[in-house]
XYZ file of C-alpha atoms in Angstrom:
65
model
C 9.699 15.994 10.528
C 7.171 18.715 10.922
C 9.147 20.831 8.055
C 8.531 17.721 5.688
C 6.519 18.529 2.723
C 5.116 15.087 2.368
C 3.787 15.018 6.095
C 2.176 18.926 6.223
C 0.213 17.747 2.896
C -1.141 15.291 4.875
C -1.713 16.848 7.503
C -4.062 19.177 5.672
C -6.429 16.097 4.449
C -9.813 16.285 5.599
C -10.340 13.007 7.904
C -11.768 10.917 4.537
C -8.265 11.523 3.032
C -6.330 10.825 6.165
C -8.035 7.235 6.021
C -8.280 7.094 2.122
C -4.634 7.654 1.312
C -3.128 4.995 3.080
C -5.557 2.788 2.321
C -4.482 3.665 -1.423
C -0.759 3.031 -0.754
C -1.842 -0.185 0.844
C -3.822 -1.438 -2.847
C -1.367 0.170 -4.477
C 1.696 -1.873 -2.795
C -0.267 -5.275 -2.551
C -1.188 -4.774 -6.444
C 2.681 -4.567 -7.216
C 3.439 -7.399 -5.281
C 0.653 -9.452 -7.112
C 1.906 -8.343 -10.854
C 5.264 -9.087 -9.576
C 4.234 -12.347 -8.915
C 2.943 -12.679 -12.256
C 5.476 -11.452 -14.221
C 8.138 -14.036 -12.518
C 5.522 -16.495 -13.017
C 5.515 -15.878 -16.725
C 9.429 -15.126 -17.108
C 9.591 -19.174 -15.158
C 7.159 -20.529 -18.344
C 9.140 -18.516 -20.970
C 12.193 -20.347 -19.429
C 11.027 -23.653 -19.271
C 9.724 -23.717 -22.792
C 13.079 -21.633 -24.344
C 14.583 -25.297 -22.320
C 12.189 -27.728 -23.886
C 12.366 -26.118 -27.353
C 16.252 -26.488 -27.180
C 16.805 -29.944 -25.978
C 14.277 -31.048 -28.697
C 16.143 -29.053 -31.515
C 19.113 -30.158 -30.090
C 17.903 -34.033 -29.940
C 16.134 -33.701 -33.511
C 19.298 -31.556 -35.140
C 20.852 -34.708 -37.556
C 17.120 -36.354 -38.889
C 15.687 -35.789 -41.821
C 11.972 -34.870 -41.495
């Protein structure tokens, strides 16, 4: 572990850094999750109106307008 290059950078952070950075990771992680959420949110709407959009072509496919 003490060999690892990710762990002696920081462990050569000043103390602001050693609190900063995982605070950073933290935003950083809990900001993914949140567009996550979004995006599935969005894909679920594009889904639901690709449905509604079909089964009304489908149900209007043989009248005239």
């Amino acid at each position: 572990m003490q060999n690892n290059w990710l762990f002696k950078t920081y462990m050569r952070l000043p103390l602001w850094g050693k609190i900063a950075a995982p605070l950073v990771l933290v935003l950083l992680v809990m900001s993914l999750f949140k567009m996550l959420k979004v995006a599935l949110g969005l894909a679920a709407l594009g889904g639901i109106a690709y449905v509604v959009i079909f089964a009304y072509n489908k149900y209007n496919a043989g009248k005239d307008a």
